mmCIF file of C-alpha atoms in Angstrom:
data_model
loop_
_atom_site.group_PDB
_atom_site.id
_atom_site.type_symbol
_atom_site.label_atom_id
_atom_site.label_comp_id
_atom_site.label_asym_id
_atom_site.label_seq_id
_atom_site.Cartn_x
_atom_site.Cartn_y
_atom_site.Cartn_z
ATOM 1 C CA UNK A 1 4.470 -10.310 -18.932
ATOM 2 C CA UNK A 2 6.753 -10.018 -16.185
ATOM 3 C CA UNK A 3 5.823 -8.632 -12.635
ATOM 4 C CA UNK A 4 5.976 -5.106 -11.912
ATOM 5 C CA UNK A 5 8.658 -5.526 -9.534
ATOM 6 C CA UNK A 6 11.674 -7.624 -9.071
ATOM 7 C CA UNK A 7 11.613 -8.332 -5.152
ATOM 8 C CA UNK A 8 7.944 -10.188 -5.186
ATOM 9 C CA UNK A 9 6.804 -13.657 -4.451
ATOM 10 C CA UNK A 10 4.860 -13.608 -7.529
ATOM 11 C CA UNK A 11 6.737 -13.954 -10.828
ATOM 12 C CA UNK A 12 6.399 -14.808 -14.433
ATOM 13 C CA UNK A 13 4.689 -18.390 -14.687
ATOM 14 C CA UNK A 14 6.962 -20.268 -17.645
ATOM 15 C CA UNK A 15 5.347 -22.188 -19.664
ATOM 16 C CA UNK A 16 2.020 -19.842 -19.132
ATOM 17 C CA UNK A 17 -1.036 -21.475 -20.993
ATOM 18 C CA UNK A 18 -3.822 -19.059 -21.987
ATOM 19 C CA UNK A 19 -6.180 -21.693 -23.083
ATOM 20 C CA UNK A 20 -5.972 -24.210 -20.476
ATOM 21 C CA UNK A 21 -5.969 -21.072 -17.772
ATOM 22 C CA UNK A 22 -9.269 -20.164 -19.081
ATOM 23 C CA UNK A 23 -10.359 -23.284 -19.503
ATOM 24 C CA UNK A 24 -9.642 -24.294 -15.797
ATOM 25 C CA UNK A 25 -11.558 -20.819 -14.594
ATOM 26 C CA UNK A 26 -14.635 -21.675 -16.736
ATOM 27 C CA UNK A 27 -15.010 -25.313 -15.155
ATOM 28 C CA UNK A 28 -14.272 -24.067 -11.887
ATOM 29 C CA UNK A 29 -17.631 -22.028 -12.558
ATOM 30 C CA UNK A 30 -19.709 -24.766 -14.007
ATOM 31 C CA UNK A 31 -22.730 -26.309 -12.690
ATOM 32 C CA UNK A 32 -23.920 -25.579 -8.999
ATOM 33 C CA UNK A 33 -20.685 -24.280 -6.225
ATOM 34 C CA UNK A 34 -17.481 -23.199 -7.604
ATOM 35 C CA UNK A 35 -14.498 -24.740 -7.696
ATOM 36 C CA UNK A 36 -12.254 -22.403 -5.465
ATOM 37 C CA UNK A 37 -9.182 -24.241 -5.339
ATOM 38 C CA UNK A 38 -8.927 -24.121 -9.902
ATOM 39 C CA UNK A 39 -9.452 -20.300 -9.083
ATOM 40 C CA UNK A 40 -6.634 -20.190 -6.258
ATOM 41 C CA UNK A 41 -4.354 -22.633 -8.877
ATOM 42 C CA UNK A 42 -4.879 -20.240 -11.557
ATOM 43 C CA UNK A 43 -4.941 -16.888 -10.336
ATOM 44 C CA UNK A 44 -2.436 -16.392 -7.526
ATOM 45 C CA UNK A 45 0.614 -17.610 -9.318
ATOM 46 C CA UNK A 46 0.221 -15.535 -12.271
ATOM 47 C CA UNK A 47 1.263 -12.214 -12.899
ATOM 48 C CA UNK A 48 -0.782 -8.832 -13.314
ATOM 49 C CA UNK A 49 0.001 -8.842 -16.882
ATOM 50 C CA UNK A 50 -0.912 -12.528 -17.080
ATOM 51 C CA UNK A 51 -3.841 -12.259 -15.801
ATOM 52 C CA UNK A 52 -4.976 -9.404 -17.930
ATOM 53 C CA UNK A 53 -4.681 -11.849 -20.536
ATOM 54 C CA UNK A 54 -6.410 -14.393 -19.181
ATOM 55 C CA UNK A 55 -9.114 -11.202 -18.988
ATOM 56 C CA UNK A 56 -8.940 -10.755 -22.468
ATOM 57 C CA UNK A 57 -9.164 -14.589 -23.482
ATOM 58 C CA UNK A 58 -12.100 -15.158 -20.915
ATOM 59 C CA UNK A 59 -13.851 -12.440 -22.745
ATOM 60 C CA UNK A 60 -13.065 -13.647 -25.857
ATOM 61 C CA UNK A 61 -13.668 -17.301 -25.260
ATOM 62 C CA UNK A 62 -17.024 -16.904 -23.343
ATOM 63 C CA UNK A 63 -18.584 -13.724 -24.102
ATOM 64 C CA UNK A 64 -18.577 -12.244 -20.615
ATOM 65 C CA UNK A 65 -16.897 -10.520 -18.476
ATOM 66 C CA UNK A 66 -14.410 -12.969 -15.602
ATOM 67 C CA UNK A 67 -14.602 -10.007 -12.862
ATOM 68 C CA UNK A 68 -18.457 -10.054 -13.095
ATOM 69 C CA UNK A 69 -18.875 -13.787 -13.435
ATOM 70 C CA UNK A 70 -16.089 -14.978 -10.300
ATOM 71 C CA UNK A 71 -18.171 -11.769 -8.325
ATOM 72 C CA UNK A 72 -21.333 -13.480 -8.793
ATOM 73 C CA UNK A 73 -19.684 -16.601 -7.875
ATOM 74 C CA UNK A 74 -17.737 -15.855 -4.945
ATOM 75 C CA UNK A 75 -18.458 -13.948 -1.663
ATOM 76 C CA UNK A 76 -16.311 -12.634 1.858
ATOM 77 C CA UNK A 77 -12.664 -11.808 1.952
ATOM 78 C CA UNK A 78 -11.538 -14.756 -0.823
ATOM 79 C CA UNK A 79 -13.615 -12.948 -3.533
ATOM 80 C CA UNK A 80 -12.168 -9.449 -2.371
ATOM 81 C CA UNK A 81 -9.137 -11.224 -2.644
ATOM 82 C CA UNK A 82 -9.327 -12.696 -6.120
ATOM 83 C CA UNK A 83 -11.746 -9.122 -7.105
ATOM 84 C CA UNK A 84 -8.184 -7.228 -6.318
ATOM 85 C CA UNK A 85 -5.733 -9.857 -8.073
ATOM 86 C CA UNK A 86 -7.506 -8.882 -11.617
ATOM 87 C CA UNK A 87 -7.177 -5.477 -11.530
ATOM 88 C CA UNK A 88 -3.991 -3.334 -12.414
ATOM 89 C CA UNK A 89 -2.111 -2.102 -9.948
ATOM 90 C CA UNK A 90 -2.936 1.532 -10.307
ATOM 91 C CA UNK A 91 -6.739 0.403 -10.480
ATOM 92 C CA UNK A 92 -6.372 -1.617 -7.466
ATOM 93 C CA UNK A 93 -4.814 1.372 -5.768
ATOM 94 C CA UNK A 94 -7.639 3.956 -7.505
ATOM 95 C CA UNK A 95 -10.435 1.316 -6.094
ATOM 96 C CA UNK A 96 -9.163 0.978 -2.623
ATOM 97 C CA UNK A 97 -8.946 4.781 -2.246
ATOM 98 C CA UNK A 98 -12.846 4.938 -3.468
ATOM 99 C CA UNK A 99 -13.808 2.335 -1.116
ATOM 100 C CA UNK A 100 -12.218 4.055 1.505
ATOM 101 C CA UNK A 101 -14.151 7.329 1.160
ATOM 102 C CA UNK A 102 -17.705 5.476 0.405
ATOM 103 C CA UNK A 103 -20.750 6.213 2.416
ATOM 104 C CA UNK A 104 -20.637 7.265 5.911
ATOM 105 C CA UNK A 105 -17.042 7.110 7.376
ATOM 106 C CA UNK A 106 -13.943 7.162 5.996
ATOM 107 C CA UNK A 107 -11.016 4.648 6.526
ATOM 108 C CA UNK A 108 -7.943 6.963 6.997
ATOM 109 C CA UNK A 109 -5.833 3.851 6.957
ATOM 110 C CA UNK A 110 -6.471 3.231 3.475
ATOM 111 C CA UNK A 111 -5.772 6.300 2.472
ATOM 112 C CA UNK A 112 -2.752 7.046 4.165
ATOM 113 C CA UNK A 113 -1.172 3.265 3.419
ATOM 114 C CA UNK A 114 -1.392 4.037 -0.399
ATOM 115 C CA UNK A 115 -0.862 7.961 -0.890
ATOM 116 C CA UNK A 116 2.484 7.777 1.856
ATOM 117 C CA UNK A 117 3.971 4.957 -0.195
ATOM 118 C CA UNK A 118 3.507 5.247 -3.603
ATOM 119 C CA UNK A 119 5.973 6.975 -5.949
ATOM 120 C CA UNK A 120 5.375 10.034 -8.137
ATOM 121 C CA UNK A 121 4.487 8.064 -11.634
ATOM 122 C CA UNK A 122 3.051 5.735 -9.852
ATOM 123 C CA UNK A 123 0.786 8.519 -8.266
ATOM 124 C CA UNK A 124 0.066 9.912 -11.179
ATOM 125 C CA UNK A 125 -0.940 6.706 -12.664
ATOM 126 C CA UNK A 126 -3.707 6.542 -10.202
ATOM 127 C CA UNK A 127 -5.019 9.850 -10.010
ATOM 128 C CA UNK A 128 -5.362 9.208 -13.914
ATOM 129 C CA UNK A 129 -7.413 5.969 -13.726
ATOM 130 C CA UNK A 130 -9.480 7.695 -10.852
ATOM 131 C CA UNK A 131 -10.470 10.804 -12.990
ATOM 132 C CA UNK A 132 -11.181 8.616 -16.216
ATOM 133 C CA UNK A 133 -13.341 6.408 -13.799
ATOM 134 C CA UNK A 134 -15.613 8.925 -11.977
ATOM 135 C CA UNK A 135 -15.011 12.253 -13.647
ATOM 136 C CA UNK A 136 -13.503 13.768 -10.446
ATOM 137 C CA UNK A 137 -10.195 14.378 -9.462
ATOM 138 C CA UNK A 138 -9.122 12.052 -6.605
ATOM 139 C CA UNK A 139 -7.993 15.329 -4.635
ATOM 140 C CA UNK A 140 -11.561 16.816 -4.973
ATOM 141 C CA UNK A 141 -13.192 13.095 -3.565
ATOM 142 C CA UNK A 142 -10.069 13.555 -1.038
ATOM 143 C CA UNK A 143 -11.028 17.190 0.050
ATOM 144 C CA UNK A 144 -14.939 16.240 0.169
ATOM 145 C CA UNK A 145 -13.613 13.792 3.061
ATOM 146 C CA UNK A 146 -10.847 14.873 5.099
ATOM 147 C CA UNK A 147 -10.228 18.009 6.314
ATOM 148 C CA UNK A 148 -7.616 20.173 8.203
ATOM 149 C CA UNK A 149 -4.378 20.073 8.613
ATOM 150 C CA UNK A 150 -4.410 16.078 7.627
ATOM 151 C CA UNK A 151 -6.166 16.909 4.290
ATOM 152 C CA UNK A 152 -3.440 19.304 3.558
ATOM 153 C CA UNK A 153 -0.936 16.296 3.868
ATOM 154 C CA UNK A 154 -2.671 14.220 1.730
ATOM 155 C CA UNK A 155 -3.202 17.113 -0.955
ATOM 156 C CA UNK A 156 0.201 17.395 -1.149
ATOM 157 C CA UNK A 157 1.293 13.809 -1.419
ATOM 158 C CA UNK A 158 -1.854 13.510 -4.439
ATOM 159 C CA UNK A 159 0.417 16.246 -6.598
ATOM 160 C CA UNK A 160 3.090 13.210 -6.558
ATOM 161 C CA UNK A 161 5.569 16.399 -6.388
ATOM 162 C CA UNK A 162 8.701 14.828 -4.481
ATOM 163 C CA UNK A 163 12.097 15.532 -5.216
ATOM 164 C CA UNK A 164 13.010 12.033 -6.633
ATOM 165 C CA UNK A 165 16.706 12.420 -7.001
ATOM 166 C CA UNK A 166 19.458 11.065 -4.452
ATOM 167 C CA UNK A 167 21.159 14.782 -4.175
ATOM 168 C CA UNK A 168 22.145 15.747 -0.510
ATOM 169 C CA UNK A 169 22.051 19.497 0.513
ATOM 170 C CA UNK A 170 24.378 19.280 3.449
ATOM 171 C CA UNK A 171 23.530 22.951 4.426
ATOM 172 C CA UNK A 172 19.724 22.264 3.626
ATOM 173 C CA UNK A 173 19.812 19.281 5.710
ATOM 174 C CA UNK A 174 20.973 21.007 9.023
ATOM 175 C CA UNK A 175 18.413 24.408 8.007
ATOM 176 C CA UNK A 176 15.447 21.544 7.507
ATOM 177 C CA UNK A 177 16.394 19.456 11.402
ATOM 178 C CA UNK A 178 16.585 23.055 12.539
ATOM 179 C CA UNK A 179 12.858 24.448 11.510
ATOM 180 C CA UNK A 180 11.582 21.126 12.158
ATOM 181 C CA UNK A 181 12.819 21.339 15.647
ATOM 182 C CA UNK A 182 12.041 24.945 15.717
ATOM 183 C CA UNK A 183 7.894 24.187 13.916
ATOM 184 C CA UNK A 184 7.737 21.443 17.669
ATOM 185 C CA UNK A 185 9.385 20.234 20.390
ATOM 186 C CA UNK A 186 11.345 23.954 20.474
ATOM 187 C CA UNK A 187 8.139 25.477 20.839
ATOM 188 C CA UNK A 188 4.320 25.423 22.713
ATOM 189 C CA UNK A 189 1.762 24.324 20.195
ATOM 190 C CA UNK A 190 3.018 22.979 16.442
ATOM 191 C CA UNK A 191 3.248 24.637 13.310
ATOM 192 C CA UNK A 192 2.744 21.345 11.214
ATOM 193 C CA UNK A 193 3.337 22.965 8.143
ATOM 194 C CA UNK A 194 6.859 23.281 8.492
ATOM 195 C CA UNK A 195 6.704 19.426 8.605
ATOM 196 C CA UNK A 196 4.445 19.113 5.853
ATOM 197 C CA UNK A 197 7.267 21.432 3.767
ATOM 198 C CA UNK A 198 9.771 19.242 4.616
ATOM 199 C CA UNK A 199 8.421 15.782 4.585
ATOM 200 C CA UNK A 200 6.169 15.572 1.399
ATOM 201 C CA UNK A 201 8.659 17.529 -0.692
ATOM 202 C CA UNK A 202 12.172 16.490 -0.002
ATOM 203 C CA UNK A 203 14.086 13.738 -1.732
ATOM 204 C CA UNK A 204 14.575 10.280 0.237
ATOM 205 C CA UNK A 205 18.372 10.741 0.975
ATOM 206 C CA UNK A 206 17.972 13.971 2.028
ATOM 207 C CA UNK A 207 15.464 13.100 4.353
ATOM 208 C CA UNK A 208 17.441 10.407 5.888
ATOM 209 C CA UNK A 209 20.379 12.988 6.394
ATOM 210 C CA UNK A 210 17.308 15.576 8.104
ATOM 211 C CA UNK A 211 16.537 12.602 10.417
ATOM 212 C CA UNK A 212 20.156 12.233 11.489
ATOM 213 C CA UNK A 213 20.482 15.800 11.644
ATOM 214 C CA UNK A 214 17.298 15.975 13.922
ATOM 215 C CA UNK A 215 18.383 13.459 16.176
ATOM 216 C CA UNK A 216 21.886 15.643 16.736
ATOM 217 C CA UNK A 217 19.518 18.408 17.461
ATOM 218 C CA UNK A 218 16.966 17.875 19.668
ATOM 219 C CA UNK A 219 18.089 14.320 21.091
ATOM 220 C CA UNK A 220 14.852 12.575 20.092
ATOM 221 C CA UNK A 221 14.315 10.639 17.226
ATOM 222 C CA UNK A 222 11.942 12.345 14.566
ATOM 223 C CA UNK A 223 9.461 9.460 15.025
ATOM 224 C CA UNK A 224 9.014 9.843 18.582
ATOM 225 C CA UNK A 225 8.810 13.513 18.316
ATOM 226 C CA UNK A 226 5.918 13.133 15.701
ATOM 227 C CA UNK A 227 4.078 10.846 18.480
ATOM 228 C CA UNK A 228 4.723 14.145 21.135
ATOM 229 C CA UNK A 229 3.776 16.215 18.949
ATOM 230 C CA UNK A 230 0.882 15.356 16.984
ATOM 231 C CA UNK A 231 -2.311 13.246 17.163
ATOM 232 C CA UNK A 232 -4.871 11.073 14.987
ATOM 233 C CA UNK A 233 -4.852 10.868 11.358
ATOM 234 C CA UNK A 234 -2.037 13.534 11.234
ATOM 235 C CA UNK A 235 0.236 11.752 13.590
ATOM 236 C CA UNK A 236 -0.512 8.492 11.227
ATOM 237 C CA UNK A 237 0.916 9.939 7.755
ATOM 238 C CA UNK A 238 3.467 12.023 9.355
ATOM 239 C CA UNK A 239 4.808 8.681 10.389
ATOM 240 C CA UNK A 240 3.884 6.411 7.456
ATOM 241 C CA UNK A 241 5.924 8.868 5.414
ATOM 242 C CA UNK A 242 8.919 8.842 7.308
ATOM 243 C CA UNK A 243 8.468 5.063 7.884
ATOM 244 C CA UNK A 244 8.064 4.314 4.351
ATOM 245 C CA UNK A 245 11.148 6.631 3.698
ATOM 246 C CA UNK A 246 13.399 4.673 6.091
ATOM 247 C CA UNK A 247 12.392 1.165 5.214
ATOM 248 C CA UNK A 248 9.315 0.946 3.235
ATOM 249 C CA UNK A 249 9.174 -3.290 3.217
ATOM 250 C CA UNK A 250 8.941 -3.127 7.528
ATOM 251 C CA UNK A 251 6.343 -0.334 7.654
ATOM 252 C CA UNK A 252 4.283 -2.637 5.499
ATOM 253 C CA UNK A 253 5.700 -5.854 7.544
ATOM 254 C CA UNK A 254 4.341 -3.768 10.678
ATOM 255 C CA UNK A 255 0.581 -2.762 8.800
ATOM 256 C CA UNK A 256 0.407 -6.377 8.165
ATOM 257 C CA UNK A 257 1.747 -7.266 12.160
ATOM 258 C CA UNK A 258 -1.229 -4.964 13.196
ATOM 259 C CA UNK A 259 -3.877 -6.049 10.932
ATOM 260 C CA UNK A 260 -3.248 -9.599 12.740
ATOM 261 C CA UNK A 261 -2.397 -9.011 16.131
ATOM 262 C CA UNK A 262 -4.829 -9.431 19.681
ATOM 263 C CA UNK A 263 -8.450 -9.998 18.859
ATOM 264 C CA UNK A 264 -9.973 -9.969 14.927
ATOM 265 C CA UNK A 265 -7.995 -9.405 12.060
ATOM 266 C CA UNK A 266 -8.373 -6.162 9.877
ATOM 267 C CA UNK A 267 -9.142 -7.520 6.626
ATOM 268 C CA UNK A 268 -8.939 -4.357 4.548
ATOM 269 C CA UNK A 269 -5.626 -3.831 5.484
ATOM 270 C CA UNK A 270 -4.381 -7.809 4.977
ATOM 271 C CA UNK A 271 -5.764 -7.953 1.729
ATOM 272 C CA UNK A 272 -4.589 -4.770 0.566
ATOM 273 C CA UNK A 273 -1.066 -5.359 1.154
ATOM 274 C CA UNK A 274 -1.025 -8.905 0.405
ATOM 275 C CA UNK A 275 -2.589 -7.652 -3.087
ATOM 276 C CA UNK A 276 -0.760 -4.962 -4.083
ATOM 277 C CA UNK A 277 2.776 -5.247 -2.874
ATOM 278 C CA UNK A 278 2.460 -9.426 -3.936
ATOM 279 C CA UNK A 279 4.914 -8.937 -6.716
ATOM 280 C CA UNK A 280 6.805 -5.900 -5.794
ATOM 281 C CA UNK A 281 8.659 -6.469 -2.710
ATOM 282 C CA UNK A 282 6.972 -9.532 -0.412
ATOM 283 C CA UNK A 283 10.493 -11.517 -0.243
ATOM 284 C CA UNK A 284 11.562 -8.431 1.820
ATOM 285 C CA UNK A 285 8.044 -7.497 3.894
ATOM 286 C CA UNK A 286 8.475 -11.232 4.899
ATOM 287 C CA UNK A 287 12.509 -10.618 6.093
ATOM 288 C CA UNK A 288 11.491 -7.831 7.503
ATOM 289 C CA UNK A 289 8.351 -9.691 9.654
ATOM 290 C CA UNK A 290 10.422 -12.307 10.584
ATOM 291 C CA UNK A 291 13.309 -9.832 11.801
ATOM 292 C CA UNK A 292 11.107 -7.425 13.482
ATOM 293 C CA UNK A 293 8.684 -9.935 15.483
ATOM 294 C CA UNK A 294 10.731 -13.428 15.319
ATOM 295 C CA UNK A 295 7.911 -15.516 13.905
ATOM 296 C CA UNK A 296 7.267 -16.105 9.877
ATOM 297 C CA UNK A 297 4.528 -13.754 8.234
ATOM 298 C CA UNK A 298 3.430 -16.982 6.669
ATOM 299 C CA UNK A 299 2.020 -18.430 10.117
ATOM 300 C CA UNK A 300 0.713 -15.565 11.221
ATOM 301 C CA UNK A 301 -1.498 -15.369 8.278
ATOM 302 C CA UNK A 302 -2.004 -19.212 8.481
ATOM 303 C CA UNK A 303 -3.340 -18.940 12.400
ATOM 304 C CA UNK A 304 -5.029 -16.029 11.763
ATOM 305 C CA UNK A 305 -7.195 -16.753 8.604
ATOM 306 C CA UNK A 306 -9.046 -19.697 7.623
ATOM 307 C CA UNK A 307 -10.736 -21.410 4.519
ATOM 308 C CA UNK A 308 -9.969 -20.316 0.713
ATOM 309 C CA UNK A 309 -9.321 -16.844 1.626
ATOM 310 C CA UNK A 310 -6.315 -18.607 3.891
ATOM 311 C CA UNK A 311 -5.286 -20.835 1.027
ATOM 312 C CA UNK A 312 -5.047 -17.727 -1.646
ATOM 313 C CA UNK A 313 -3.310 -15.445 0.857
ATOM 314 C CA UNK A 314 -0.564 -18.377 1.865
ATOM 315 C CA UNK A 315 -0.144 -18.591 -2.031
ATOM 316 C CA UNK A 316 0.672 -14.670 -2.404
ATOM 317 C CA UNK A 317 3.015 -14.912 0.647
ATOM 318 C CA UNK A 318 4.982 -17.719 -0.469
ATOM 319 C CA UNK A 319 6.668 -20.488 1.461
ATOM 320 C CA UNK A 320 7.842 -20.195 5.151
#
């Protein structure tokens, strides 16, 4: 029952006690008001795979489902919170995505936060759950929602299709830079396509040696000349791929930064990264916050938030 990654703030509980876990959660419950803190104390230190079991024992034990029951007995951001901390991660992902394409608008961020940084299996993963859940692909729900140029992207990155070794094509490198170069700032107007080629199929070290080779090239860095280039949602996953490619802990260190920062606080965003990347790599989203804006991710979140939904959100961030 270990967490799904090895760099998280969340890990194994020792000494993990089914019966007085689901105990705890079906006091908390009892009578009139909840008992929010028992849920914080017994949810947010577990792991995903503990807390399926504490799923199954609820179930079990009571009859009922613990999703349904906390939903009925929580509301706001703390319930989305604790809503998110049940679910697989592939589920969690699979839900987001659907939330993000419900009724009227759509939330581009959502999509491209998950489908820029996710790898191939667990892509796949995702799509699965999706299709098993609605009886659609997630590319069709995708294509009924975006369109152009930016749906194209997002196709490709669905077909979780990257080269995933670490092999380096020296000569490939230098011919990629080139028709990058040559696909924008060589020319008037931008064949995005070329970038699309280049960016949602190539392997991670080769892509870091393109970037180099880029810079050599045209003088600019790649990022920049994406921003020249390049505008709205199709400027935004251009540059959460090659973000998450350089350094994939600070571009989600700099989602969080933005969800926080000036006037309101984007809860989709804080929640979904403070969910899903909880027991993958926080320790290092939290280095990489503190290195890239000089202040602790743990008091942002602290003067930013308030109530339970603070409380459960300082427990997934860990200490200072």
């Amino acid at each position: 029952m270990a967490a799904i990654g090895n760099r998280g703030t969340v890990t194994e509980v020792a000494g993990f006690n089914l019966d007085a876990d689901v105990q705890a959660l079906r006091g908390a419950m009892k009578g009139t008001g909840t008992d929010e803190a028992a849920v914080i104390q017994v949810l947010a230190p577990r792991t995903i795979a503990q807390r399926q079991c504490i799923k199954e024992a609820y179930k079990l034990s009571v009859g009922k489902d613990l999703a349904d029951d906390l939903s009925s007995e929580l509301s706001g951001t703390f319930r989305s919170v604790v809503l998110g901390l049940l679910m697989l991660a592939p589920v969690y992902d699979a839900y987001e995505l659907e939330n993000a394409m419900k009724g009227g608008g759509t939330e581009e961020a959502a999509l491209i936060d998950i489908l820029a940084s996710r790898s191939n299996d667990e892509m796949k993963t995702i799509t699965a759950f999706y299709k098993k859940k609605h009886d659609k692909s997630l590319e069709d729900a995708v294509c009924g929602d975006t369109s152009g140029m930016f749906q194209r992207v997002l196709v490709s990155l669905l077909t979780a299709g990257r080269d995933e070794s670490d092999k380096v094509d020296e000569a490939q490198a230098v011919l990629d830079a080139k028709e990058i170069y040559e696909a924008g700032e060589a020319r008037w107007g931008t064949d995005e396509v070329k970038f699309l080629t280049v960016l949602c199929v190539r392997n991670r070290n080769h892509l870091l040696r393109v970037f180099e080779e880029y810079q050599k090239i045209s003088g600019r860095d790649i990022e920049d000349s994406i921003k020249r280039e390049m505008s709205g949602c199709l400027e935004d996953v251009f540059l959460a791929i090659v973000k998450c490619l350089r350094n994939k802990p600070a571009f989600f260190a700099e989602r969080l930064y933005k969800s926080m920062k000036g006037l309101g606080t984007t809860d989709t965003v804080l929640i979904r990264i403070m969910v899903a990347r909880a027991e993958i790599d926080m320790l290092d989203i939290k280095a990489q916050f503190l290195k890239m804006y000089g202040k602790t991710l743990h008091s942002f979140i602290k003067g930013d938030t308030s109530g339970d939904y603070r409380k459960i959100l300082l427990e997934l961030c860990g200490g200072e």
